[in-house]
Amino acid sequence: LSAPGGFGQLEVLQLVRVGGRSFVAFSCGRAELGSRRPGADDGSVFLAEGAGPLGPFDVASATALPSGTLYAARIVDDAPSGMALLAFEAGDRERFGGFIADPVPLALTTRGWDLASPDLTAAR
């Protein structure tokens, strides 16, 4: 799949194909992050690009989605709107939220992955 990339674990893996490019989406909790990652202080949802659908994937360069407290996400085709992120609300550090948050629109742009709302708390 990949070479070691600074994550203690990769959870909820999903292959995502967009415009002929291959990505693996995964989650990693704060306690399992091997190094500081921008936007992922509490763990997060990450995307890593690969050479093809079978990899290898550049997990060391994975991008954290600014997903706030969302965890264990899946990317779905929300036609005709495009892609959307479905995930559990992780809650705070003391307890797991345990419910599925509303879908958040997601797009691959020239700058990378973009969530439609930078402030997910306000979007709910």
Coordinates of C-alpha atoms in Angstrom, one line a residue:
L1 CA 0.0 0.0 0.0
S2 CA 2.7 2.5 1.0
A3 CA 5.9 3.1 2.9
P4 CA 5.6 4.2 6.6
G5 CA 4.4 7.8 6.7
G6 CA 4.2 9.0 10.3
F7 CA 0.8 7.5 11.2
G8 CA 0.4 4.9 14.0
Q9 CA -2.6 3.5 12.2
L10 CA -4.8 4.1 9.1
E11 CA -8.5 3.5 9.7
V12 CA -11.5 3.3 7.4
L13 CA -9.5 3.1 4.2
Q14 CA -11.3 4.1 1.0
L15 CA -10.0 4.3 -2.6
V16 CA -11.2 7.5 -4.3
R17 CA -10.8 8.1 -8.0
V18 CA -11.2 11.6 -9.4
G19 CA -10.4 12.7 -12.9
G20 CA -8.1 9.7 -13.5
R21 CA -6.2 10.3 -10.2
S22 CA -6.1 7.8 -7.3
F23 CA -6.3 8.7 -3.7
V24 CA -6.7 6.8 -0.5
A25 CA -8.9 8.4 2.2
F26 CA -8.3 7.3 5.9
S27 CA -8.7 8.5 9.4
C28 CA -6.1 8.6 12.2
G29 CA -6.7 9.6 15.8
R30 CA -4.6 12.2 17.7
A31 CA -2.9 9.6 19.8
E32 CA -1.7 7.7 16.8
L33 CA -0.3 10.7 14.8
G34 CA 3.5 10.2 14.7
S35 CA 4.2 13.8 13.8
R36 CA 2.5 17.2 13.8
R37 CA 0.3 17.7 10.8
P38 CA -1.2 21.1 9.9
G39 CA -5.0 21.0 10.6
A40 CA -4.9 17.7 12.4
D41 CA -4.2 18.4 16.0
D42 CA -7.1 16.2 17.2
G43 CA -6.7 13.6 14.5
S44 CA -8.6 13.8 11.3
V45 CA -9.6 12.6 7.9
F46 CA -6.6 12.4 5.5
L47 CA -6.2 11.9 1.7
A48 CA -3.0 10.6 0.1
E49 CA -2.4 10.4 -3.7
G50 CA -1.2 7.2 -5.3
A51 CA 0.5 6.2 -8.6
G52 CA -2.7 4.3 -9.5
P53 CA -5.6 2.5 -7.9
L54 CA -3.3 -0.2 -6.4
G55 CA -0.8 2.4 -5.1
P56 CA 1.7 2.9 -3.8
F57 CA 0.2 5.9 -2.0
D58 CA 2.3 8.8 -0.6
V59 CA 1.0 8.5 3.0
A60 CA 3.8 10.7 4.3
S61 CA 2.5 13.6 2.2
A62 CA -1.2 13.0 3.1
T63 CA -3.3 16.1 3.4
A64 CA -5.6 16.6 6.4
L65 CA -9.1 17.8 5.6
P66 CA -10.2 20.7 7.8
S67 CA -12.9 18.4 9.2
G68 CA -13.1 19.6 12.8
T69 CA -14.3 16.7 14.8
L70 CA -15.4 14.5 12.0
Y71 CA -14.0 10.9 11.9
A72 CA -14.2 7.6 10.1
A73 CA -15.3 9.4 6.9
R74 CA -16.5 8.1 3.6
I75 CA -16.5 10.1 0.4
V76 CA -19.6 9.6 -1.7
D77 CA -20.8 10.7 -5.1
D78 CA -23.6 13.1 -4.3
A79 CA -24.8 13.6 -7.9
P80 CA -25.6 16.0 -9.3
S81 CA -23.9 18.1 -6.6
G82 CA -20.6 16.3 -6.8
M83 CA -18.7 14.6 -3.9
A84 CA -19.6 14.8 -0.3
L85 CA -17.9 13.7 3.0
L86 CA -20.0 11.5 5.3
A87 CA -18.5 11.0 8.7
F88 CA -19.2 10.4 12.4
E89 CA -19.2 13.3 14.8
A90 CA -16.3 12.4 17.0
G91 CA -17.4 14.6 19.9
D92 CA -14.9 16.1 22.3
R93 CA -11.8 14.5 23.9
E94 CA -13.8 13.0 26.8
R95 CA -16.6 11.2 24.8
F96 CA -17.4 9.9 21.4
G97 CA -20.2 11.8 19.7
G98 CA -21.5 8.7 18.0
F99 CA -23.8 10.2 15.3
I100 CA -23.4 10.7 11.6
A101 CA -23.0 14.4 10.7
D102 CA -24.7 16.0 7.7
P103 CA -22.9 15.5 4.4
V104 CA -20.3 18.1 3.7
P105 CA -19.6 19.0 0.0
L106 CA -16.1 18.2 -1.1
A107 CA -14.1 19.0 -4.2
L108 CA -10.7 18.5 -5.7
T109 CA -9.4 21.9 -6.8
T110 CA -6.0 23.1 -8.2
R111 CA -5.1 23.9 -4.5
G112 CA -6.0 20.4 -3.3
W113 CA -9.0 19.1 -1.4
D114 CA -11.6 21.7 -0.4
L115 CA -14.6 21.3 2.0
A116 CA -17.4 23.7 1.1
S117 CA -17.6 25.1 4.6
P118 CA -14.4 26.0 6.4
D119 CA -16.3 26.2 9.7
L120 CA -18.1 22.9 9.9
T121 CA -19.6 23.8 13.3
A122 CA -21.5 26.7 11.6
A123 CA -22.5 24.5 8.7
R124 CA -24.5 22.1 11.0

